[in-house]
Coordinates of C-alpha atoms (C1' of nucleotides) in Angstrom, one line a residue:
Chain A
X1 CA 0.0 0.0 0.0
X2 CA 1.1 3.5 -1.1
X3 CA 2.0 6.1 2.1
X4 CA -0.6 8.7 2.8
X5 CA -1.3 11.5 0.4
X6 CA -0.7 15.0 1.8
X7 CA 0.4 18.2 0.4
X8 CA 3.6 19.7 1.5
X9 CA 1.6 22.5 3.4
X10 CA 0.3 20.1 5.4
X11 CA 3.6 18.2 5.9
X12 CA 3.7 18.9 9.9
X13 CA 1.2 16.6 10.3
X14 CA 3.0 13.5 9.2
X15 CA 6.5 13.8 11.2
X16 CA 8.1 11.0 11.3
X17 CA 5.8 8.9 8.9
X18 CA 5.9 7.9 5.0
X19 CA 3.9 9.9 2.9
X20 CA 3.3 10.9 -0.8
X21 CA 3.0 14.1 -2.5
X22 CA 2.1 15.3 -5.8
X23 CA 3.9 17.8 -7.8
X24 CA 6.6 19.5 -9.4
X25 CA 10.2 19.4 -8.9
X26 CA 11.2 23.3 -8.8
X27 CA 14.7 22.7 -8.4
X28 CA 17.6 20.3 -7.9
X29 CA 21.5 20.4 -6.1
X30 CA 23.3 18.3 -6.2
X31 CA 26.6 17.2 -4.0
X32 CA 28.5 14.0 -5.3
X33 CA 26.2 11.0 -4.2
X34 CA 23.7 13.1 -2.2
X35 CA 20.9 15.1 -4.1
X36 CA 18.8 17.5 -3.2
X37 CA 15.3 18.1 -5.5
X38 CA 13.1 20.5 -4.1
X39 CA 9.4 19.5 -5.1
X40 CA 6.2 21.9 -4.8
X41 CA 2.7 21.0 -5.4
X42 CA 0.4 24.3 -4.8
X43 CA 0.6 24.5 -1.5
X44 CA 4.3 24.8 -1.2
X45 CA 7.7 23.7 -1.2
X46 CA 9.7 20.9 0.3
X47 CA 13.2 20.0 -0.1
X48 CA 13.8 16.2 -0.3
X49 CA 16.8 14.5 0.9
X50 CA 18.7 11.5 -1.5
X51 CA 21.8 9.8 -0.5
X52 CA 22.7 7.0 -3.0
X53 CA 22.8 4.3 -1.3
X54 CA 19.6 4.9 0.6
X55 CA 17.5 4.6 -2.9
X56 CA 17.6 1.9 -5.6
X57 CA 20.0 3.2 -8.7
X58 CA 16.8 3.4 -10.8
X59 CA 15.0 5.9 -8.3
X60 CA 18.7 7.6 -7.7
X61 CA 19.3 8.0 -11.5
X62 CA 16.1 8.9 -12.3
X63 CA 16.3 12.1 -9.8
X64 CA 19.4 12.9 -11.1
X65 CA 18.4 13.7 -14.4
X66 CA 15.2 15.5 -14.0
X67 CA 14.6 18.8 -15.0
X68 CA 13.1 22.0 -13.6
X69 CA 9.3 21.3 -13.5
X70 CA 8.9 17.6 -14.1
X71 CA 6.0 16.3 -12.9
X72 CA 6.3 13.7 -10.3
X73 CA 4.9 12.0 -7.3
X74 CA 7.5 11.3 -4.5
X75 CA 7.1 9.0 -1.9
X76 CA 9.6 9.7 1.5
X77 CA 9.4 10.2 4.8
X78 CA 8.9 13.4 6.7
X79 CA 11.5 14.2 9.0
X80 CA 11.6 17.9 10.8
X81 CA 14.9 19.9 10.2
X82 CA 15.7 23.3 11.6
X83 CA 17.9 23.4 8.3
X84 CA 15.0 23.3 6.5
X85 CA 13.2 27.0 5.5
X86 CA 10.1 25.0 6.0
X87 CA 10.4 23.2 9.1
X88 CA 10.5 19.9 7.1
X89 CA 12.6 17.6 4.8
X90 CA 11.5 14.5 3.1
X91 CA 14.0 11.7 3.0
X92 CA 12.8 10.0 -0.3
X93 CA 12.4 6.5 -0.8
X94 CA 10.7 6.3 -4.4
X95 CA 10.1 8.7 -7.2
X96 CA 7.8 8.3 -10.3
X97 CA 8.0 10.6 -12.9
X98 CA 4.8 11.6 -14.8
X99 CA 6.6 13.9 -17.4
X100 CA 10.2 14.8 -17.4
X101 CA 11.0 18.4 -19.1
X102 CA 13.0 17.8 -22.2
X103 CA 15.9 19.1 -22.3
X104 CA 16.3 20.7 -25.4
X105 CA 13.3 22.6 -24.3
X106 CA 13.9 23.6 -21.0
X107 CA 11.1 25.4 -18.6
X108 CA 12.2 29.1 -19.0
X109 CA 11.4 30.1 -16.1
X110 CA 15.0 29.9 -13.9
X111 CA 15.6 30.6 -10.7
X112 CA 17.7 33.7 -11.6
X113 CA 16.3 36.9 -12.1
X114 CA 13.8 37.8 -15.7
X115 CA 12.6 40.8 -17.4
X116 CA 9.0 42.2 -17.0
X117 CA 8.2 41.2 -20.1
X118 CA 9.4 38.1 -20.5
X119 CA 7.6 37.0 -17.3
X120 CA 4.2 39.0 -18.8
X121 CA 4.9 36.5 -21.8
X122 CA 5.0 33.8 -19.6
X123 CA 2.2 34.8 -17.1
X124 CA 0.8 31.2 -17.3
X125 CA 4.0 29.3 -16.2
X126 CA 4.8 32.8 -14.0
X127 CA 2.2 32.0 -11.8
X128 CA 4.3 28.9 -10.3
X129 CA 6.5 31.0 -8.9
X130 CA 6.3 31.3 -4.7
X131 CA 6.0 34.6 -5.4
X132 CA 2.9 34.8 -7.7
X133 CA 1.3 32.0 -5.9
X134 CA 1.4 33.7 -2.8
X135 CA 0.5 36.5 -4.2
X136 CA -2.9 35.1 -6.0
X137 CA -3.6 33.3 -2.3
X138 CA -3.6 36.7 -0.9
X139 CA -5.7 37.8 -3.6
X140 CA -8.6 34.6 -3.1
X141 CA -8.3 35.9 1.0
X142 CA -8.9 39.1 0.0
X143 CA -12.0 38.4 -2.0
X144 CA -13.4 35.9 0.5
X145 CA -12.8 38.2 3.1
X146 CA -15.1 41.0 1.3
X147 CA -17.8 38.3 0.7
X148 CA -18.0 37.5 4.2
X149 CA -18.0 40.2 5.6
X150 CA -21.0 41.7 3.3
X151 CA -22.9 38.1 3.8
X152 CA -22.6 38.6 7.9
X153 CA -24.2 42.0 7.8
X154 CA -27.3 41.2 6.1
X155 CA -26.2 41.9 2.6
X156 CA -27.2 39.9 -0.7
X157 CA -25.3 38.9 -3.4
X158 CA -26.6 40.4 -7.2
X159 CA -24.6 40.5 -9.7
X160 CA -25.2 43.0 -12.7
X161 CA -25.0 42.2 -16.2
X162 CA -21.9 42.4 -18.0
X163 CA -23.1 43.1 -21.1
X164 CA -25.0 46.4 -21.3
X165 CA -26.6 48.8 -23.8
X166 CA -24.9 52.1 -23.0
X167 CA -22.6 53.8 -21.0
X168 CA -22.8 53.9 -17.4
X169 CA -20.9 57.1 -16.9
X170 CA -20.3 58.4 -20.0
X171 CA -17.2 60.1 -19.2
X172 CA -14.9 56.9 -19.7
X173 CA -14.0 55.0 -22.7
X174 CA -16.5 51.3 -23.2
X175 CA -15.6 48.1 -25.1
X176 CA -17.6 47.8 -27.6
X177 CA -19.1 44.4 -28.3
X178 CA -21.5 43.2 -31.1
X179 CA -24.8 41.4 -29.8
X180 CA -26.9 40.5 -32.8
X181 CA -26.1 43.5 -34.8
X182 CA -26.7 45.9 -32.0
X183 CA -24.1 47.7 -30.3
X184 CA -23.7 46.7 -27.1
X185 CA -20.5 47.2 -24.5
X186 CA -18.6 45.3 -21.8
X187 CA -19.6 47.2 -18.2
X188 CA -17.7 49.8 -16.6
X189 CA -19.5 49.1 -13.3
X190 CA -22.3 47.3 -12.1
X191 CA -23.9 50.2 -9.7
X192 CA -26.5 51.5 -11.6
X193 CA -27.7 48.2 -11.7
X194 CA -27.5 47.6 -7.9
X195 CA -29.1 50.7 -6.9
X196 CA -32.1 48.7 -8.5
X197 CA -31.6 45.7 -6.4
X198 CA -30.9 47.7 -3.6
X199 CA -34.1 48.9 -4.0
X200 CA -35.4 45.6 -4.1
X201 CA -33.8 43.7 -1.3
X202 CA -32.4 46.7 0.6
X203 CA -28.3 46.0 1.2
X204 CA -27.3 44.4 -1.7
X205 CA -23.7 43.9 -3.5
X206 CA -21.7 43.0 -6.8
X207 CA -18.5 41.4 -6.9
X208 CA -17.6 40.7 -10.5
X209 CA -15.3 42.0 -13.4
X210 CA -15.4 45.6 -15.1
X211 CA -13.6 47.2 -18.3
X212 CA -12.1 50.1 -19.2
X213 CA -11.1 50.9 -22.4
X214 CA -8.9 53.8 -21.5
X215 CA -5.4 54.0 -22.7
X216 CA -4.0 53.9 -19.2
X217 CA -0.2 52.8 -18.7
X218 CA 0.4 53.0 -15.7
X219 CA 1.0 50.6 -12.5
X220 CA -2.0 51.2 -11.3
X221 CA -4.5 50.1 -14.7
X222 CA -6.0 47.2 -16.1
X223 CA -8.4 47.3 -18.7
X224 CA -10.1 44.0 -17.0
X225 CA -10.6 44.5 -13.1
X226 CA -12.7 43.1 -10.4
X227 CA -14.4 45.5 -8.2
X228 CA -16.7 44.8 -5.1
X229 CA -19.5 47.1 -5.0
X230 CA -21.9 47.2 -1.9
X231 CA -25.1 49.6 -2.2
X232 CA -27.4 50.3 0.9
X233 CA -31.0 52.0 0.9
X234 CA -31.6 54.8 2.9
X235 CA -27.7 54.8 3.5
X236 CA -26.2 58.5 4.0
X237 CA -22.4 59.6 3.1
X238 CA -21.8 59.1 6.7
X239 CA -23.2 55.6 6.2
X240 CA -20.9 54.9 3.2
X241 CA -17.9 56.3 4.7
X242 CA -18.4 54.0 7.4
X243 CA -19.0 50.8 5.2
X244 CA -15.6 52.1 3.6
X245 CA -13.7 52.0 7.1
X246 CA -14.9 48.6 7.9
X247 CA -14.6 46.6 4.7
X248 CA -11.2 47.7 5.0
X249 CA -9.9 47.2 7.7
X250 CA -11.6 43.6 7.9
X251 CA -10.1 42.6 5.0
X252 CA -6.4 43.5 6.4
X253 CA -7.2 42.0 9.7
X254 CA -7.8 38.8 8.2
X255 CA -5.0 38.8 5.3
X256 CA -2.9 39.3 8.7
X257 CA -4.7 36.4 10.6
X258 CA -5.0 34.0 7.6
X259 CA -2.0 34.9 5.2
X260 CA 1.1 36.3 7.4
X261 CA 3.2 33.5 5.7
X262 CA 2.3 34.4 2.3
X263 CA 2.5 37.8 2.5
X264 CA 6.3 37.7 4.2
X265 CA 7.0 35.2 1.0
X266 CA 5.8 38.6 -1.0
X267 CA 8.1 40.4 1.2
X268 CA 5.3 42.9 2.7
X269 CA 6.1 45.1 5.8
X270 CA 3.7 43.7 8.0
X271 CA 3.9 46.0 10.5
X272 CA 2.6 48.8 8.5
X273 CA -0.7 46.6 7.8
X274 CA -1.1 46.3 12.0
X275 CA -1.6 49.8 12.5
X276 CA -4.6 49.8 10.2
X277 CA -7.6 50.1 12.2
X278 CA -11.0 51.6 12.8
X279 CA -11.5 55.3 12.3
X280 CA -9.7 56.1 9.2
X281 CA -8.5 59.8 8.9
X282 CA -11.0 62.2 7.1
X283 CA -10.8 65.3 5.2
X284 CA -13.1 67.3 3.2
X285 CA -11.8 68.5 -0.1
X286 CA -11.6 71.9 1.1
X287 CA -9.1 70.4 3.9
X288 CA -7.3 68.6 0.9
X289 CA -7.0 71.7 -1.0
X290 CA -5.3 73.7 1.8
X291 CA -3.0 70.8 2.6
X292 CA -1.9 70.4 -1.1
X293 CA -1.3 74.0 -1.5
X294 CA 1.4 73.7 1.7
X295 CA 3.0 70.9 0.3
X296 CA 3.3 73.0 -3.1
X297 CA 4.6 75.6 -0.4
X298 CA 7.1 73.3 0.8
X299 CA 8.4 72.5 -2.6
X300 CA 6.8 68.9 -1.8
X301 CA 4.5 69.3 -5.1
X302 CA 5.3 70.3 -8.9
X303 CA 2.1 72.3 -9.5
X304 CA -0.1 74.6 -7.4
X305 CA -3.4 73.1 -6.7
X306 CA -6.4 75.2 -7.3
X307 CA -9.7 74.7 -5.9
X308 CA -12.1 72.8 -8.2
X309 CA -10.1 70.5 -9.8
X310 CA -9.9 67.0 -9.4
X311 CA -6.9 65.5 -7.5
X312 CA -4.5 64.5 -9.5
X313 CA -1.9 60.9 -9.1
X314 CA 0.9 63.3 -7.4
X315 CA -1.9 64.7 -5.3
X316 CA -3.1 61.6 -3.7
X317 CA 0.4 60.5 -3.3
X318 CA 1.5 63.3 -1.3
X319 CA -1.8 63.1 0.8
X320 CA -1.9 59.6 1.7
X321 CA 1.7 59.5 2.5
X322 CA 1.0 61.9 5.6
X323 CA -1.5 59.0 7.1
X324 CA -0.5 55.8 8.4
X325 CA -3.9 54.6 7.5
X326 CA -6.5 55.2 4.6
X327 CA -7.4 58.6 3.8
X328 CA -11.1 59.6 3.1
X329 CA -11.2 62.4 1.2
X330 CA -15.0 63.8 1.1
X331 CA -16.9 66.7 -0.7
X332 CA -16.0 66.9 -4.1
X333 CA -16.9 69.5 -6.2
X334 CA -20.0 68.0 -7.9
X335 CA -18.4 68.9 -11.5
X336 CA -15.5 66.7 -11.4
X337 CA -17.3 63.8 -10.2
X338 CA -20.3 61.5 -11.5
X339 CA -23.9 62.9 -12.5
X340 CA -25.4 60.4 -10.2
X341 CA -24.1 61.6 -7.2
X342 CA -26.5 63.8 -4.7
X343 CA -25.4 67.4 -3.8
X344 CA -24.6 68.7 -0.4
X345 CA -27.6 70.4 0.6
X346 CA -25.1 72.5 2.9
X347 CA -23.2 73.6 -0.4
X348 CA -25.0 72.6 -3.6
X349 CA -21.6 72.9 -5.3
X350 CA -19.8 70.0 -3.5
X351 CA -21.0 65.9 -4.1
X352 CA -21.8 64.1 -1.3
X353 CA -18.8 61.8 -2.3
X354 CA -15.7 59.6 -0.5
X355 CA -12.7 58.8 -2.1
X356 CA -10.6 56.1 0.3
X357 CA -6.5 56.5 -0.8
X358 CA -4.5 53.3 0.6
X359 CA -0.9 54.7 2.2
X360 CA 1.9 54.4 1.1
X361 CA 1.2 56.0 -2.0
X362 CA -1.5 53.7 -3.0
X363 CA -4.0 56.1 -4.1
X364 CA -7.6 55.7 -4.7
X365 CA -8.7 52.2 -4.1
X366 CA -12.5 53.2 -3.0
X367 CA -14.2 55.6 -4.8
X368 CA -18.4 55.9 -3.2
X369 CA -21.3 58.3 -2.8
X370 CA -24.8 59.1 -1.8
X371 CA -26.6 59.1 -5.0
X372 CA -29.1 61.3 -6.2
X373 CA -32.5 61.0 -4.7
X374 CA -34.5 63.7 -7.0
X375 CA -35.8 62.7 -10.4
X376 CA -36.0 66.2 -11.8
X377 CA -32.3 66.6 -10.5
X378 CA -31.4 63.3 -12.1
X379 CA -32.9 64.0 -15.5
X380 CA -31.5 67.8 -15.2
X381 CA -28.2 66.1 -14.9
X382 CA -28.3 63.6 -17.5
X383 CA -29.1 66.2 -19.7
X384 CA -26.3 68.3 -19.1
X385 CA -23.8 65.4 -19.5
X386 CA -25.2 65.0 -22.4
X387 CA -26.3 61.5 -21.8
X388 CA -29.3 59.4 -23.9
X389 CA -32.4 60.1 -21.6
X390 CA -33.5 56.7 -23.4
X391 CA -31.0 54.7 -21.7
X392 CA -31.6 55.7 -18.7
X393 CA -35.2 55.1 -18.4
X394 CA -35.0 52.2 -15.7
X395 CA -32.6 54.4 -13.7
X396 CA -35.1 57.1 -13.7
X397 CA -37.9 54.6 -12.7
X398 CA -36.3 54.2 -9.6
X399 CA -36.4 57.5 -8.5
X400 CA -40.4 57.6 -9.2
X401 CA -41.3 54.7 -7.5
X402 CA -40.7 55.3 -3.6
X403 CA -37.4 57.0 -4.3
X404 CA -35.0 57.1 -0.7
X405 CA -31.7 58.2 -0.6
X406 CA -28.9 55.4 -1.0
X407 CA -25.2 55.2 -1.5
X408 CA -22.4 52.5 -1.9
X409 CA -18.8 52.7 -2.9
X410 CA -16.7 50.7 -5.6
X411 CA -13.7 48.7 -4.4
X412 CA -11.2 47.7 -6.8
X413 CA -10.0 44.4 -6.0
X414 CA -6.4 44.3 -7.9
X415 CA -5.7 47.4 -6.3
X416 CA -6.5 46.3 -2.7
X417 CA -4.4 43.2 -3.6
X418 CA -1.3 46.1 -4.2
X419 CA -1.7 47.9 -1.4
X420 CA -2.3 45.1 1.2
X421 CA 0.7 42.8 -0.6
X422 CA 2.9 46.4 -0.8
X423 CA 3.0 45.3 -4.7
X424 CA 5.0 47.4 -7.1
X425 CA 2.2 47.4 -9.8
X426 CA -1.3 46.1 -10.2
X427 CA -0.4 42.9 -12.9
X428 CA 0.8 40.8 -10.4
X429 CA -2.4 41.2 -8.4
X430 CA -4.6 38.8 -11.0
X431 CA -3.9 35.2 -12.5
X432 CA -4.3 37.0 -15.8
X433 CA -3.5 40.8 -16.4
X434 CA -5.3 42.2 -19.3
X435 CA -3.5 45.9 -19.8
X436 CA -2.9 48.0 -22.9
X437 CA -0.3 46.0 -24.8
X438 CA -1.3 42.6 -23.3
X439 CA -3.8 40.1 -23.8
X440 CA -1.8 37.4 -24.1
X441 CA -1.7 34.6 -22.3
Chain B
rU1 C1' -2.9 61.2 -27.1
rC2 C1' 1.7 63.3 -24.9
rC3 C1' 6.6 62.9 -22.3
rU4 C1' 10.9 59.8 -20.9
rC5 C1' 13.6 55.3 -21.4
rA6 C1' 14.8 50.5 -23.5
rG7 C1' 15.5 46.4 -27.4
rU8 C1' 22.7 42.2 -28.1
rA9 C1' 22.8 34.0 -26.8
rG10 C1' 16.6 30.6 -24.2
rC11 C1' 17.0 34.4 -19.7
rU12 C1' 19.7 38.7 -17.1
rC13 C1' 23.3 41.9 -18.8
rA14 C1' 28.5 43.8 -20.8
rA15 C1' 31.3 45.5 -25.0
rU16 C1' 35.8 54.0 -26.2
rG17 C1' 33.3 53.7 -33.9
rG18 C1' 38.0 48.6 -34.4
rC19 C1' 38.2 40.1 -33.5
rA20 C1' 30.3 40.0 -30.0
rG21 C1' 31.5 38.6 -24.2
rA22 C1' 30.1 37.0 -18.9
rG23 C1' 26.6 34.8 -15.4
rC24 C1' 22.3 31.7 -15.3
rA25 C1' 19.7 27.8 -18.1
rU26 C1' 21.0 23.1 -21.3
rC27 C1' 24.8 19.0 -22.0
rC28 C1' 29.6 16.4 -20.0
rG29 C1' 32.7 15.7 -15.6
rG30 C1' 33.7 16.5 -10.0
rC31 C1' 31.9 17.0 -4.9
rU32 C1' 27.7 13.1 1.3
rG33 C1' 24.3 19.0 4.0
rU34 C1' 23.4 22.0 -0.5
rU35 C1' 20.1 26.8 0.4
rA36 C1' 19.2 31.5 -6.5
rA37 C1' 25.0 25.7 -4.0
rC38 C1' 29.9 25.4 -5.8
rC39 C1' 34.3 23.9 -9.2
rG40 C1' 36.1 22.4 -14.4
rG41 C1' 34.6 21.9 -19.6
rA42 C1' 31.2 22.1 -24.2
rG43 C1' 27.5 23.8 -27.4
rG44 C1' 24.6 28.2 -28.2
rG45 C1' 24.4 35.0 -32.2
rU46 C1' 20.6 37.8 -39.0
rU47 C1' 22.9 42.8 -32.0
rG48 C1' 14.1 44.6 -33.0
rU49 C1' 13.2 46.1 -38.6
rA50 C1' 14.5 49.1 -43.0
rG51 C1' 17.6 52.7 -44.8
rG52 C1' 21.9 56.0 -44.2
rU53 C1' 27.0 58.1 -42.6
rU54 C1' 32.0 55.6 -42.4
rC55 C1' 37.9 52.2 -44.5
rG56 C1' 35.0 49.9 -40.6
rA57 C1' 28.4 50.4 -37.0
rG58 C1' 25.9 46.5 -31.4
rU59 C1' 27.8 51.7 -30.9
rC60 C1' 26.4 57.6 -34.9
rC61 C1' 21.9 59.6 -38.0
rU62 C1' 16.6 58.9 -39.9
rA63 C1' 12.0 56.3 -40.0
rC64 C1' 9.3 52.3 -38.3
rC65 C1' 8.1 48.2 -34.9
rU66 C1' 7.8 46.3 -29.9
rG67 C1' 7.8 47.0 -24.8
rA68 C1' 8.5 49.7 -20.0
rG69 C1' 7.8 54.0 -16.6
rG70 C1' 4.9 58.4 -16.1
rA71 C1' 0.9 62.2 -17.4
rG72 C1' -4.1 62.7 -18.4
rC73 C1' -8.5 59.5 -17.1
rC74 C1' -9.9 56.3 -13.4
rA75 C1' -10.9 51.6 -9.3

RNA sequence: UCCUCAGUAGCUCAAUGGCAGAGCAUCCGGCUGUUAACCGGAGGGUUGUAGGUUCGAGUCCUACCUGAGGAGCCA
């Protein structure tokens, strides 16, 4: 009978007894007689442990000439080692190799150091890489962890369509897709479709992926994204803001609790994530203004910032970096911002809008609002954006049939995965990136 | 769309206008505790493409292609 199956993250369990795993061998040393594969299957890495006379020649051989990602399933026994990075070694007793890696074709992927693009080229093999895995486990935490904690506070789960007749916003550029001869587009963002549910079933959210056909090159775009969008009836800014805060910092608490090993395999400074905690700073945009016109004072900016405008990359970098935890920036002058978003009754000029900018120079990784409440305001406002009253029939409807007022907030998810991994750039936050120059793999 | 930078071996990079090289990967050999192992050897090239200047171009000039970083826009 074959030793127990396990996987090598679950190793610890097994000290001292034979078992098999199933997996890849990621890389093999070599000292005279004594060899030294190291195997991962997923979950992570183990090295295994081969003197020559301790295996049969065919097993010993067999080791010997196998090359970087050979499938295999290893048979040993698990001994503990405070050598060992893991903990563990497995002192092999049998080897069967599925595929061995030719030779004259060699995985690509070395251990030494690659290019950006050649590793972009390669995203599907890329991904085997400690690193990336880690990374995408991080990434699956980081969605579960805004699932739950929407499910525990009462929230359903609708997801909008992604397929839809006209722009959402109008301000951004749409993929356009043919659907029987009509034009139709990939969404930008689900929420005008969950203000609908929310006025259905009350505290409703989205989770699902979004596109954006803007010629963005920076390390913070993808044309393809995933964003998690809650919407609450009757909610208030206040209300949103709030939402913001906790989604947040639940998330970050339980990448902390649940992922500590693989974020120090990304390398992240974990003690920055610990100070994040309930209440976030918040500023007005007035505030924002002042504090951006000192740091042009100071010689900390390039440009003077002016009142009205909308902050710019440089802007939120500068801000966030004088927080240790997210910024809300609140208020926005209603021009800059959406159409659907409801005016301050305090000052009819400003949108009763939240902007959440990760530290570290993060920026904008929650961008929410209370939305418009009035259906003359809301047609008024189509109208001056210059919008197709036609299309926006349904979203009317809802403000004639019991109208209340309501907000939510967009979180992007690759950008949350950045900040909370302390990534250099967003395509290493999803399995695979879709940006201006790539859609391949 | 604009600005900046880059393209040389499978990969990462070097080469004052003067014989195109190193490390890794692959192959051969050595090593019983290696940690991106190490040591010795071998094979591996249309220098992104097309023109031009020059006795001579990887190097200088022009155009184009491809990519990266940033701006704008946004999550």
């Amino acid at each position: 009978m074959s030793p127990t199956i396990t996987t090598i993250a679950e190793i610890g369990k097994h000290e001292g007894q034979p078992v098999t795993i199933r997996g890849w061998l990621y890389n093999l040393r070599e000292s005279g007689k004594l060899l030294f594969p190291i195997f991962r299957d997923g979950s992570g890495q183990i090295q295994g442990v081969v003197p020559k006379n301790a295996v049969s020649p065919e097993t010993f051989d067999a080791l010997k000439g196998l090359t970087q990602e050979s499938s295999v399933i290893v048979e040993g026994k698990v001994r503990a080692d405070k050598r060992a990075p893991g903990g563990y070694e497995l002192d092999v007793s049998n080897v069967q190799v599925l595929q061995k890696v030719s030779e004259s074709d060699p995985y690509p992927i070395t251990p030494k150091e690659h290019g950006v693009d050649f590793l972009m080229e390669h995203r599907h093999l890329w991904i085997r890489s400690p690193r990336q895995a880690a990374i995408l486990r991080v990434r699956a935490e980081i969605i579960k962890a805004a699932r739950d904690f929407f499910d525990d506070r009462g929230f359903t789960l609708t997801d909008p369509p992604i397929l839809t007749p006209a722009a959402c916003e109008g301000t951004t550029t749409l993929f356009p897709v043919d659907y029987f001869d009509e034009q139709a587009y990939l969404t930008q963002s689900g929420q005008l479709y969950i203000e609908a549910t929310a006025m259905a079933l009350g505290k409703v959210y989205s989770f699902g992926p979004t596109f954006r056909a803007e010629k963005s090159k920076t390390r913070r775009h993808l044309t393809e994204f995933w964003m998690v969008e809650p919407e609450v009836a009757y909610a208030t800014l206040d209300d949103v803001m709030e939402l913001s805060e906790g989604l947040i910092t639940f998330i970050v608490k339980r990448c902390l609790e649940k992922r500590r090993a693989d974020l120090q395999t990304i390398g992240r400074d974990i003690a920055k994530l610990e100070k994040i905690d309930m209440p976030f700073p918040r500023i007005n945009y007035d505030e924002a203004v002042k504090m951006l016109q000192e740091g042009f004072a100071k010689g900390a900016l390039e440009n003077k910032f002016e009142w009205g405008g909308d902050l710019g990359s440089p802007d939120e970098t500068y801000l966030s970096a004088l927080f240790e935890r997210p910024l809300m920036i609140h208020r926005y002058p209603a021009k800059v911002k959406a159409f659907y978003m409801e005016p301050d009754p305090q000052r009819p000029d400003l949108a009763l809008c939240v902007d959440v900018l990760a530290p570290e120079g993060y920026g904008e990784i929650i961008g929410g609002s209370q939305r418009m409440a009035s259906h003359e305001l809301l047609l008024q406002r189509i109208h001056e954006h210059g919008l197709p009253e036609e299309a926006f029939k349904w979203y009317l409807d809802l403000r004639k049939f019991g109208s209340v007022p309501h907000g939510g907030f967009g979180m992007g998810i690759e950008r949350a995965v950045a900040w909370i991994g302390g990534l250099e750039h967003v395509r290493e936050t999803i399995p695979f990136p879709r940006t201006l120059h790539r859609l391949y793999p």
